[in-house]
mmCIF file of N, CA and C and ligand atoms in Angstrom:
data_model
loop_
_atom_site.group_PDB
_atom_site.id
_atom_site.type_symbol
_atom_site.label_atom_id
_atom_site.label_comp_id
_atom_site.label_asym_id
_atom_site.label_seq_id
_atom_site.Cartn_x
_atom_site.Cartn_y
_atom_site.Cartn_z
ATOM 1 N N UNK O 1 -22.917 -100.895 1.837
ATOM 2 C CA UNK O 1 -21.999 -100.843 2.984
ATOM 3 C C UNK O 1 -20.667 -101.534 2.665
ATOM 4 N N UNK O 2 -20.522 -102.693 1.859
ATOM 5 C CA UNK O 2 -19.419 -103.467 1.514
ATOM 6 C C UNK O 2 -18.692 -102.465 0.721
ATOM 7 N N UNK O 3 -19.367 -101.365 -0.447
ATOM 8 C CA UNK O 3 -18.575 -100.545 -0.979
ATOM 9 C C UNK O 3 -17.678 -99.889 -0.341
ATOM 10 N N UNK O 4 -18.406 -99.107 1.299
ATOM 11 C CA UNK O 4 -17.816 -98.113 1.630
ATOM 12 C C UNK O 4 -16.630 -98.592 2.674
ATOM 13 N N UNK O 5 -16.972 -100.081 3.165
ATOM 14 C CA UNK O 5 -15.692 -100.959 3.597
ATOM 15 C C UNK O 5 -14.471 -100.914 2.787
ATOM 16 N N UNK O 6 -14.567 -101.871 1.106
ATOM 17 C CA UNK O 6 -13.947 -101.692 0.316
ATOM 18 C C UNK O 6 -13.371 -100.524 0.156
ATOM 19 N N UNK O 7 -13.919 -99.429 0.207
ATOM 20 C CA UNK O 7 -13.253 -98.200 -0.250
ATOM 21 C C UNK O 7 -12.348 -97.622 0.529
ATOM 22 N N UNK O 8 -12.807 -97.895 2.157
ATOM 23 C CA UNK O 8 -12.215 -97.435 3.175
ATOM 24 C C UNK O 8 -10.964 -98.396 3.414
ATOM 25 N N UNK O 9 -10.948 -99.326 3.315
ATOM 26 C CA UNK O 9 -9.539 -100.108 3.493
ATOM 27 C C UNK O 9 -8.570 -100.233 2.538
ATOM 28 N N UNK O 10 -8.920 -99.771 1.161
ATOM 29 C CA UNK O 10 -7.968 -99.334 -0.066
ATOM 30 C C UNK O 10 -7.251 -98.179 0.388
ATOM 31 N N UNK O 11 -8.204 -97.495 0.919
ATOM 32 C CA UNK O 11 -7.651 -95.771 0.822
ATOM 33 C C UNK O 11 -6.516 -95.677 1.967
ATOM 34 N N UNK O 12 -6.535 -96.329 3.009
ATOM 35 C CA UNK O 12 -5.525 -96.365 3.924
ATOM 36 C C UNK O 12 -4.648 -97.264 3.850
ATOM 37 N N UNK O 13 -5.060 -98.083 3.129
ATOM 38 C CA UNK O 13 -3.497 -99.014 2.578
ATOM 39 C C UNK O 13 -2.370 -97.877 2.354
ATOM 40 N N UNK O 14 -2.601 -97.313 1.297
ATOM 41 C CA UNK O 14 -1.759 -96.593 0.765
ATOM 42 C C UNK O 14 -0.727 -95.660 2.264
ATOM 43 N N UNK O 15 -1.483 -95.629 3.534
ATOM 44 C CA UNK O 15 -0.714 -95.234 4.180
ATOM 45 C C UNK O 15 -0.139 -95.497 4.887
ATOM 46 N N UNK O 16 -0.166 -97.157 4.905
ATOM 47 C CA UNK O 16 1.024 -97.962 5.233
ATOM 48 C C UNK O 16 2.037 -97.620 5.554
ATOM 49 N N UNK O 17 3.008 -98.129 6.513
ATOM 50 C CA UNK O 17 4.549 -97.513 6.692
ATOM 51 C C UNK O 17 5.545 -99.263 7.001
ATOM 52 N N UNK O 18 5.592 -99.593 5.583
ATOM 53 C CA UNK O 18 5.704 -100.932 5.315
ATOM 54 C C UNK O 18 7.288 -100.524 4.465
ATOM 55 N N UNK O 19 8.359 -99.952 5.214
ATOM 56 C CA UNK O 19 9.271 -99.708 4.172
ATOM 57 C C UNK O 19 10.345 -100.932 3.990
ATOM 58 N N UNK O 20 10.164 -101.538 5.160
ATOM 59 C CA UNK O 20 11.026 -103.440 4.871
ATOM 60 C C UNK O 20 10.577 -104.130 4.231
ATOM 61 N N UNK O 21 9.257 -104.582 4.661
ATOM 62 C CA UNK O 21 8.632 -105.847 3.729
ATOM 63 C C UNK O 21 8.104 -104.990 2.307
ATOM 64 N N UNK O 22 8.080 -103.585 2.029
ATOM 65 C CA UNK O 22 7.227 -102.630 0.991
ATOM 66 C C UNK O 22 6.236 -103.874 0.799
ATOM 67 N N UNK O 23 4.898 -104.637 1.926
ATOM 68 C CA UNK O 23 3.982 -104.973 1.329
ATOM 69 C C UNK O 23 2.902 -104.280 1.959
ATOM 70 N N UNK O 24 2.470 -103.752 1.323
ATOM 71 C CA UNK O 24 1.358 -102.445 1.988
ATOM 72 C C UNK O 24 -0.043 -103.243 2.423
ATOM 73 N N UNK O 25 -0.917 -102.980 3.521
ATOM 74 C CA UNK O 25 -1.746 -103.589 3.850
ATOM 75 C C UNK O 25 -3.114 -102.414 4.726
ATOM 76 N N UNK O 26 -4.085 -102.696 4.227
ATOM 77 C CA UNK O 26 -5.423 -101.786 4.639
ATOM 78 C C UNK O 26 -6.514 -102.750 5.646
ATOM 79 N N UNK O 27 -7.010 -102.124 6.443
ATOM 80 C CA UNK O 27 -7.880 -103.105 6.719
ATOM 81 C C UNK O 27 -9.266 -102.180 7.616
ATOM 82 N N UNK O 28 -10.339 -102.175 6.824
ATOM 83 C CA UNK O 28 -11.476 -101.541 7.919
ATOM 84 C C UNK O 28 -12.198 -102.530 8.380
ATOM 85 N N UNK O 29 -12.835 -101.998 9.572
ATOM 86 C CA UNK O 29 -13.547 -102.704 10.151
ATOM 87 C C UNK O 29 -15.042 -101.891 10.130
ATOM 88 N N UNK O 30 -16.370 -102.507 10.323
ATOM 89 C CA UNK O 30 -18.002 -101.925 10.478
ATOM 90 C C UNK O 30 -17.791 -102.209 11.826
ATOM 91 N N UNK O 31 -18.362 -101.674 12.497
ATOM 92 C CA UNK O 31 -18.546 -101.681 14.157
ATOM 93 C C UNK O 31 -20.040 -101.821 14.289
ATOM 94 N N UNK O 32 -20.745 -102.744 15.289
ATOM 95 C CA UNK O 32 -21.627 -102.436 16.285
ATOM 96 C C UNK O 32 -22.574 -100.980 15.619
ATOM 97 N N UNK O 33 -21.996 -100.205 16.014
ATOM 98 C CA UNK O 33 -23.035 -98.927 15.651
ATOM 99 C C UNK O 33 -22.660 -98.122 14.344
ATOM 100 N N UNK O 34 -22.204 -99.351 13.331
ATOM 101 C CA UNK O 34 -22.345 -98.714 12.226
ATOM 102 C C UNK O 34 -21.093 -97.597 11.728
ATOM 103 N N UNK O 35 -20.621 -97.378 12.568
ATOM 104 C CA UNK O 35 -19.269 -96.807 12.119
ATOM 105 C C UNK O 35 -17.937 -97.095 11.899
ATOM 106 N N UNK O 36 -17.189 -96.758 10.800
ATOM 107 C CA UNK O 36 -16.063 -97.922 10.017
ATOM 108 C C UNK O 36 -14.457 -96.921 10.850
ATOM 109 N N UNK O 37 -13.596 -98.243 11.228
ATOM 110 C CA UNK O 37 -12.595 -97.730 11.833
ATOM 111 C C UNK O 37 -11.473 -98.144 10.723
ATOM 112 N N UNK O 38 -10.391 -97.583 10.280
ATOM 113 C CA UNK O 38 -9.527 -98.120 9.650
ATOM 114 C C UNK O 38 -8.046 -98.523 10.159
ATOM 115 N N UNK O 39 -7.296 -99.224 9.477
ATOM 116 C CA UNK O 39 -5.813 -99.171 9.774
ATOM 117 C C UNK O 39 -5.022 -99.727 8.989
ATOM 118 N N UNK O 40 -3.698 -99.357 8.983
ATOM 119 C CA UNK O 40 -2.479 -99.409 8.057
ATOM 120 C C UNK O 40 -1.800 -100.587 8.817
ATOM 121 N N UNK O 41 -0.662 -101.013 8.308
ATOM 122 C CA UNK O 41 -0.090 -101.848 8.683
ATOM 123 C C UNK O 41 1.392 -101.023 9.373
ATOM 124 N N UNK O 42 2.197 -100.840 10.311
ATOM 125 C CA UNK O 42 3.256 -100.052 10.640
ATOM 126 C C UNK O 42 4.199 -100.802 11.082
ATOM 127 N N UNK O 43 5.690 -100.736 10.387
ATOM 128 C CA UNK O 43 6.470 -101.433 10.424
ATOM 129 C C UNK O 43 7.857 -100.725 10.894
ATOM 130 N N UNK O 44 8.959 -101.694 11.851
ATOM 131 C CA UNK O 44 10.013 -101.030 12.243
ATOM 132 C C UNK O 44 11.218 -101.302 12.004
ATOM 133 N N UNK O 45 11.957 -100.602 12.138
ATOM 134 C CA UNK O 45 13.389 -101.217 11.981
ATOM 135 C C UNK O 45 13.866 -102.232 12.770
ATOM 136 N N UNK O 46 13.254 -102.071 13.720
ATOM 137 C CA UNK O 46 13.571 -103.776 14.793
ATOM 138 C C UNK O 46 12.243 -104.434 14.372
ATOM 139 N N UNK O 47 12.582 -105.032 13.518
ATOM 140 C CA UNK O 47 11.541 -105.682 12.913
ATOM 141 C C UNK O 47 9.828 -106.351 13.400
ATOM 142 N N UNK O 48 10.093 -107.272 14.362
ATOM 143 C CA UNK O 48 8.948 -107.422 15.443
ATOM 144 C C UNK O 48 8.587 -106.921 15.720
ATOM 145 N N UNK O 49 8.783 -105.380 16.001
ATOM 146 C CA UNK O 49 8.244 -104.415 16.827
ATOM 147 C C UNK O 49 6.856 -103.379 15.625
ATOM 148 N N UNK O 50 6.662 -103.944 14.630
ATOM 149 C CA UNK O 50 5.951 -103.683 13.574
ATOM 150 C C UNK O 50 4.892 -104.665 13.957
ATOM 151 N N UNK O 51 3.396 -103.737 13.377
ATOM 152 C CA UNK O 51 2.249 -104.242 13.405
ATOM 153 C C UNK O 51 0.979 -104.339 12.236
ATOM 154 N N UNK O 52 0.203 -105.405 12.263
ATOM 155 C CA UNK O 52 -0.762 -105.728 11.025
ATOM 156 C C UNK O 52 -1.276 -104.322 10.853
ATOM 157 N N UNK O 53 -2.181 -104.122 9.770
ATOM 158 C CA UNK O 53 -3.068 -103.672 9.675
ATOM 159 C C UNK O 53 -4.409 -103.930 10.592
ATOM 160 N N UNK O 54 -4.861 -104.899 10.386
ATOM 161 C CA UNK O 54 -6.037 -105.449 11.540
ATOM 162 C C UNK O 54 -6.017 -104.961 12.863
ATOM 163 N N UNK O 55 -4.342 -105.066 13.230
ATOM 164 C CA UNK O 55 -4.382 -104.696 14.602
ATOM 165 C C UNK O 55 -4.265 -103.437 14.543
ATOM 166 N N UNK O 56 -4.064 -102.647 14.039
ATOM 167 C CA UNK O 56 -3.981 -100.582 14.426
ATOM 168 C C UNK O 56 -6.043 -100.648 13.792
ATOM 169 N N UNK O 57 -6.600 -101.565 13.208
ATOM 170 C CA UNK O 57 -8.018 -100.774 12.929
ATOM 171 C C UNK O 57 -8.785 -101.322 14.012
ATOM 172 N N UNK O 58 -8.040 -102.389 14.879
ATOM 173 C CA UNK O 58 -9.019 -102.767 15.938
ATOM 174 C C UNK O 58 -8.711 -101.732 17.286
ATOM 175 N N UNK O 59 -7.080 -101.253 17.027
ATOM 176 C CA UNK O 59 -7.132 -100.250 18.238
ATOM 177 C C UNK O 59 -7.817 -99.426 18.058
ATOM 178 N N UNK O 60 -8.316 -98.440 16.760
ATOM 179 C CA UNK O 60 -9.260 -97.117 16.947
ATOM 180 C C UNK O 60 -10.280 -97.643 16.940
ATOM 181 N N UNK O 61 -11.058 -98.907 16.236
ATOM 182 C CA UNK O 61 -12.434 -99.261 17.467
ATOM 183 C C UNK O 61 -12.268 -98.966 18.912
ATOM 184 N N UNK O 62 -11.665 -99.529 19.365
ATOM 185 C CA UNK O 62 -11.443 -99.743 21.169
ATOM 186 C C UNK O 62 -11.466 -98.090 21.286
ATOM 187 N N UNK O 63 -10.173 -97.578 20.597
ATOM 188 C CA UNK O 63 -10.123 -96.458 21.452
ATOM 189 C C UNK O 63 -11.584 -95.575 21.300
ATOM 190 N N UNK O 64 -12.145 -95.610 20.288
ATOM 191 C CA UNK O 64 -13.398 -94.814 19.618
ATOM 192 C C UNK O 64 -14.632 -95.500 21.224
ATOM 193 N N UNK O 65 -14.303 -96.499 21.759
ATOM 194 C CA UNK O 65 -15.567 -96.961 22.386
ATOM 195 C C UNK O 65 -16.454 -97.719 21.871
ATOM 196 N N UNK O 66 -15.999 -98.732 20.895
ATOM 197 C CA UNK O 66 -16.395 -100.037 20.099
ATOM 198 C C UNK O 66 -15.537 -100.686 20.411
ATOM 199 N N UNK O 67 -16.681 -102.205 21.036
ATOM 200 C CA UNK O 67 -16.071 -103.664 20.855
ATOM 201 C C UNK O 67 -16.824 -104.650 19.854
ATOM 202 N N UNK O 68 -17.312 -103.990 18.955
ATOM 203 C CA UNK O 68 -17.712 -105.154 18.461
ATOM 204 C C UNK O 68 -17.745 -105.234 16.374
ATOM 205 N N UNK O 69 -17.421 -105.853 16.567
ATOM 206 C CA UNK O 69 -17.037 -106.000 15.061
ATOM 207 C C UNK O 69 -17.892 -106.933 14.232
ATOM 208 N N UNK O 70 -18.465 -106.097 13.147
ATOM 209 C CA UNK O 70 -19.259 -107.111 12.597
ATOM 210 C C UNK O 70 -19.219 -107.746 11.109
ATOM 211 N N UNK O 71 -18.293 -106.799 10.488
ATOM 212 C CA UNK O 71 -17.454 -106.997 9.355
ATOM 213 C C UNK O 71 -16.440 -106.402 9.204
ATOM 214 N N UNK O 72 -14.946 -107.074 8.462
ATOM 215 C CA UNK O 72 -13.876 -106.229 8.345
ATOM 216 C C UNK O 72 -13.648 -106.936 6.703
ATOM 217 N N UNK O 73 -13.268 -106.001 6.182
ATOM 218 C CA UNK O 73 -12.112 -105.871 4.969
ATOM 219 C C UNK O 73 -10.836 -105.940 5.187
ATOM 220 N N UNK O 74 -10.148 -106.929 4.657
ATOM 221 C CA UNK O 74 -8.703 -106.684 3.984
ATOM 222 C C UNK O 74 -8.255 -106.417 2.778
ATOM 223 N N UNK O 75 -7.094 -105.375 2.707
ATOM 224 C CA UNK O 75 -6.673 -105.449 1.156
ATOM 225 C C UNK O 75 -4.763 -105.695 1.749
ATOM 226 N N UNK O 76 -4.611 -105.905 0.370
ATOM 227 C CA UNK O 76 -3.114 -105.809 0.198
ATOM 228 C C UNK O 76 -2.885 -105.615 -1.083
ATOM 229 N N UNK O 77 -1.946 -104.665 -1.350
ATOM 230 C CA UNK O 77 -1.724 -104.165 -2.394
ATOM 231 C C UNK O 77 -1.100 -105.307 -3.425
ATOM 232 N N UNK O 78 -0.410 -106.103 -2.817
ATOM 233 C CA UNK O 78 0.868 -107.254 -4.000
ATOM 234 C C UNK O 78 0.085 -108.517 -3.875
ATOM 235 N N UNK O 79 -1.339 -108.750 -3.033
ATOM 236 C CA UNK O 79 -1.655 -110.134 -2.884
ATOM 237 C C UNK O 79 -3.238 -110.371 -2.690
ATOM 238 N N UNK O 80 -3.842 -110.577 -3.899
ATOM 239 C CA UNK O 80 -5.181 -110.624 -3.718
ATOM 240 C C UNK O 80 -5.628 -111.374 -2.846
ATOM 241 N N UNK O 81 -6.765 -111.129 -2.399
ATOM 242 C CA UNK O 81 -7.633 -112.395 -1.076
ATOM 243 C C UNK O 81 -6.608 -112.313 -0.355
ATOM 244 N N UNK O 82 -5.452 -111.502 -0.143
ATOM 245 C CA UNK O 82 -5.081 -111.429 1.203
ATOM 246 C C UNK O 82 -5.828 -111.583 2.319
ATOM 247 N N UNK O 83 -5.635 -113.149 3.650
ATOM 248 C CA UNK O 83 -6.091 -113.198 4.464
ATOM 249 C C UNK O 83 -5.450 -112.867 5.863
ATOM 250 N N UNK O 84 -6.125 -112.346 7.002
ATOM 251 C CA UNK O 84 -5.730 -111.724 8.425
ATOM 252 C C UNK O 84 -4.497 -113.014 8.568
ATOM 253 N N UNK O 85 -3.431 -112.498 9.378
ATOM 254 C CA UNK O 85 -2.399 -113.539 9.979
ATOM 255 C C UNK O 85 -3.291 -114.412 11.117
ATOM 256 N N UNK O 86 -2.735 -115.198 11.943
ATOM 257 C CA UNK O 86 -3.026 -115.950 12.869
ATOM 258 C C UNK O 86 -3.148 -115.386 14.069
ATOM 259 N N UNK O 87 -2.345 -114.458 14.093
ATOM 260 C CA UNK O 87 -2.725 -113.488 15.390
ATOM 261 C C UNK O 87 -3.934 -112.593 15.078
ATOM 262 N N UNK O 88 -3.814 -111.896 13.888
ATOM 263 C CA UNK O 88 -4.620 -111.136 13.832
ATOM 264 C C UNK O 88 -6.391 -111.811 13.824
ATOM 265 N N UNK O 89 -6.417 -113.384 13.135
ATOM 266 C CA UNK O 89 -7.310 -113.891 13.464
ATOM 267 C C UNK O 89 -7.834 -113.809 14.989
ATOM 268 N N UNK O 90 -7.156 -113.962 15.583
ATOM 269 C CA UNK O 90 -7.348 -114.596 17.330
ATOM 270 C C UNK O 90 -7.339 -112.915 17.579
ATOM 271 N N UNK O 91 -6.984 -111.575 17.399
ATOM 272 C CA UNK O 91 -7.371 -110.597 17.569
ATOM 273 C C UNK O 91 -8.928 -110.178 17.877
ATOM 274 N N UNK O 92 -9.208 -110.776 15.955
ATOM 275 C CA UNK O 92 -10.602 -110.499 15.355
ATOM 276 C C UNK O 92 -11.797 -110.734 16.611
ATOM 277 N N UNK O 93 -11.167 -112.494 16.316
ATOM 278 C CA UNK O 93 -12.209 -112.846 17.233
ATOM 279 C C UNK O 93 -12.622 -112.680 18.727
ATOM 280 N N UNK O 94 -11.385 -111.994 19.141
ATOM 281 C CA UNK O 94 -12.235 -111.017 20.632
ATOM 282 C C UNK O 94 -12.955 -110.363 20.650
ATOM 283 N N UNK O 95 -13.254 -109.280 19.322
ATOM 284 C CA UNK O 95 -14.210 -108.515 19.277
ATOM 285 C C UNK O 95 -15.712 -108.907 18.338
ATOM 286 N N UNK O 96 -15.432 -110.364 17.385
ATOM 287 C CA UNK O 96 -16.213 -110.946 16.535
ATOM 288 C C UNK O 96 -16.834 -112.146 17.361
ATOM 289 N N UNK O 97 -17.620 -112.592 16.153
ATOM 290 C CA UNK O 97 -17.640 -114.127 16.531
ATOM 291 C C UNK O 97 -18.204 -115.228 15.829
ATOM 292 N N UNK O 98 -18.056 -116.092 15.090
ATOM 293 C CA UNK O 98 -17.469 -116.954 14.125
ATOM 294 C C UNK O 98 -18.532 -116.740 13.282
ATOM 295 N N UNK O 99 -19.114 -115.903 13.277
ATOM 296 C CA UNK O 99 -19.938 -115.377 11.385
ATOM 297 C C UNK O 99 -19.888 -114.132 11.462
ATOM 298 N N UNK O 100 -18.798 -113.118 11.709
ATOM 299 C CA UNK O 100 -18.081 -111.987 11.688
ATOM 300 C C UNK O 100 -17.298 -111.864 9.959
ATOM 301 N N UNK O 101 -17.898 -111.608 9.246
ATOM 302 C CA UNK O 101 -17.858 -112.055 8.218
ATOM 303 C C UNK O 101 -16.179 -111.293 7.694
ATOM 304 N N UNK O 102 -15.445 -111.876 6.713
ATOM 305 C CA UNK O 102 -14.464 -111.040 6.555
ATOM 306 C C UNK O 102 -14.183 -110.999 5.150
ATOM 307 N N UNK O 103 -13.774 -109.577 4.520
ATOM 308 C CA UNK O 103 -14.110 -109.795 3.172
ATOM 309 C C UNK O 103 -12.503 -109.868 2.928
ATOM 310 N N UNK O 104 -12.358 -110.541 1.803
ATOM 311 C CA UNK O 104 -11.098 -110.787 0.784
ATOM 312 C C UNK O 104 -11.011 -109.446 -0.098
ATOM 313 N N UNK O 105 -9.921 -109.044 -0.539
ATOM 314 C CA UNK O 105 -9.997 -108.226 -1.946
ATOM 315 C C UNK O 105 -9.224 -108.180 -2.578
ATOM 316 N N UNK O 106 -9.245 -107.341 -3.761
ATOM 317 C CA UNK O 106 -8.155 -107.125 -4.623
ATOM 318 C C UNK O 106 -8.186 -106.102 -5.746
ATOM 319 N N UNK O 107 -7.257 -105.557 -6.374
ATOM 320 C CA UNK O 107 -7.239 -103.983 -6.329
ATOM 321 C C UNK O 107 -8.810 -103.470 -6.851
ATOM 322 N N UNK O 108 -9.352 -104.064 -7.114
ATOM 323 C CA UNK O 108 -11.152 -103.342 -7.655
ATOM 324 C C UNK O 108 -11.790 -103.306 -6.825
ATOM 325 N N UNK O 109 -11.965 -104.944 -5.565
ATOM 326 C CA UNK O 109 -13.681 -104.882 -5.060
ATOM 327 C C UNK O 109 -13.096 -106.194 -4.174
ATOM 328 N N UNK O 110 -14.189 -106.580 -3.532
ATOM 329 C CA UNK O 110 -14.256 -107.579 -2.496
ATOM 330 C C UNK O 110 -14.274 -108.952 -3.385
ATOM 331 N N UNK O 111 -13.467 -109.654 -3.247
ATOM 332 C CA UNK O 111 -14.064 -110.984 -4.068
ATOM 333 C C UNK O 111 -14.040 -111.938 -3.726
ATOM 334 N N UNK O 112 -14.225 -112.021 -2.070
ATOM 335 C CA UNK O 112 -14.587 -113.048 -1.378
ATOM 336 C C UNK O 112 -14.746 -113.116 0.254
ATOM 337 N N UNK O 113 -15.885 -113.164 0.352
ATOM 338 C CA UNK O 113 -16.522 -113.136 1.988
ATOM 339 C C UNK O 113 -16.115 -114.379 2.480
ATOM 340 N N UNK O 114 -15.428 -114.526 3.528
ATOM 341 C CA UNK O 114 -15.257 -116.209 4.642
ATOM 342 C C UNK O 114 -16.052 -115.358 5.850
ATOM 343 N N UNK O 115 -16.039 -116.398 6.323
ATOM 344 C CA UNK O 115 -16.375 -116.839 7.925
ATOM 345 C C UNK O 115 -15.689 -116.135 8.980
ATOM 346 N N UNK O 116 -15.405 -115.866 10.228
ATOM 347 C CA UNK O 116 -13.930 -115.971 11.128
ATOM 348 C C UNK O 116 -14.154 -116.908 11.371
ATOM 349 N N UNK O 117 -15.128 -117.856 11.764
ATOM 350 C CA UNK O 117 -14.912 -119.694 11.956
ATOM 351 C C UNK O 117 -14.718 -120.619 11.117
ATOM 352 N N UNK O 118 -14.788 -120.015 9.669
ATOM 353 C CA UNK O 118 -14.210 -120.745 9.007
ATOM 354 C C UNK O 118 -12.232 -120.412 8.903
ATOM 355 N N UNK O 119 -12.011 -119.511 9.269
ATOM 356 C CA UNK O 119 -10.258 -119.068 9.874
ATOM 357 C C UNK O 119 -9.661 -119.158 10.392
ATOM 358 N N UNK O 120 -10.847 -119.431 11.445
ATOM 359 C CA UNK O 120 -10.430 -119.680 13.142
ATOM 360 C C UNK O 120 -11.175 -120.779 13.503
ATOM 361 N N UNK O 121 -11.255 -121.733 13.113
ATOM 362 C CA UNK O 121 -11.996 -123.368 14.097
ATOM 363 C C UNK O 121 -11.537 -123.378 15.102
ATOM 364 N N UNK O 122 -12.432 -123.632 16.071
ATOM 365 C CA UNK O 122 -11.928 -124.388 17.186
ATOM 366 C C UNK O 122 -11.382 -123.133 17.815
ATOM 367 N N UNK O 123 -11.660 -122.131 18.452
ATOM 368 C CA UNK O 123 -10.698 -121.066 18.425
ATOM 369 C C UNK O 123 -10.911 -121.231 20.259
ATOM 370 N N UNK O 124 -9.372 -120.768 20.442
ATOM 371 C CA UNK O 124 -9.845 -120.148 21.942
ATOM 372 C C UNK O 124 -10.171 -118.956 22.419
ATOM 373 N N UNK O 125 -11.228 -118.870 23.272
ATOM 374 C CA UNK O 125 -11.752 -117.769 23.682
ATOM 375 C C UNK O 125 -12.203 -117.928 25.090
ATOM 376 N N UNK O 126 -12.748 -116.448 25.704
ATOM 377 C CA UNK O 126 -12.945 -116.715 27.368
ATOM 378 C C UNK O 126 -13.571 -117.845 27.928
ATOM 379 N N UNK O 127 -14.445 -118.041 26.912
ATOM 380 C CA UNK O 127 -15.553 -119.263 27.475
ATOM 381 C C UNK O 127 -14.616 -120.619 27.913
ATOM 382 N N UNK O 128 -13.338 -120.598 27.234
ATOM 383 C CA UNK O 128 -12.673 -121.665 27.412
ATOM 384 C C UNK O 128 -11.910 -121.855 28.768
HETATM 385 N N1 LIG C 201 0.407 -107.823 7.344
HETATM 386 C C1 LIG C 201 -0.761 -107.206 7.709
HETATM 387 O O1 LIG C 201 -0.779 -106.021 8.012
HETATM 388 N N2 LIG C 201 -1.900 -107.943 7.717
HETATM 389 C C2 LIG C 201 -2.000 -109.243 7.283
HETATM 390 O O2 LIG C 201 -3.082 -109.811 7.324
HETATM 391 C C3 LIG C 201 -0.801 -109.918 6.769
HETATM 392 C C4 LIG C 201 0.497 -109.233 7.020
HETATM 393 C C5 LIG C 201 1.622 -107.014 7.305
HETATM 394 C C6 LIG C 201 2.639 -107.285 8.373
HETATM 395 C C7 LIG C 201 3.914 -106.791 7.715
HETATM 396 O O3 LIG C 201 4.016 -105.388 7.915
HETATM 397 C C8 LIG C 201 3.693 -107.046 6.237
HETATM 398 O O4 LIG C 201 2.283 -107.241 6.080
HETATM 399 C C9 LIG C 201 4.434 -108.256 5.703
HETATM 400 O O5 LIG C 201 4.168 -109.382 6.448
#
């Protein structure tokens, strides 16, 4: 299953629309029932108005009718073990929860599983 994560968040890197920062970014997610959502990272000319990767693969969960996330992959093409931003952490973890495991990679394979509580300590969430 980590393969077909890995494989799935390489393959949509590439369709990134990262033409400011050109740093291309992939990211799938495993859902709840076993089915992998992906997303690119999309970027704008008004700069802010551009979004992670993490966040376009957590919208086609939602929109697909998945909330729950039980592993995601990141890649980035220029930066191995690329890890989720800070938002995108606090994203994750609405739909995770702090052993939502998240894999690292780099251009071959996964080469390193964290935590989201080890990313996110202390995190806020509804309970709070
Ligand atoms: N980016 C992601 O898509 N995910 C991350 O985890 C880190 C950063 C994107 C945002 C922006 O389009 C580009 O990478 C440079 O920051």
């Amino acid at each position: 299953m980590s393969d077909r994560l890995y494989n799935a968040a390489r393959a949509v890197m590439s369709r990134a629309h990262a033409p400011y920062s050109k740093f291309q970014v992939g990211a799938a997610i495993l859902a709840a029932n076993g089915e992998i959502f992906v997303g690119c990272n999309v970027e704008n000319a008004a700069y802010p108005e551009g979004w992670c990767a993490e966040t376009s693969a957590i919208a086609a969960m939602v929109a697909a009718g998945q909330s729950k996330i039980v592993e995601i992959a990141v890649i980035a093409e220029k930066m191995p073990k690329v890890t989720p931003c800070g938002g995108c952490r606090q994203r994750i973890a609405e739909f995770g929860s702090t052993d939502t495991m998240v894999h690292l990679c780099d251009a071959n394979a996964i080469i390193e599983t964290v935590r989201l509580g080890d990313l996110l300590p202390k995190s806020f969430s509804f309970e709070n």
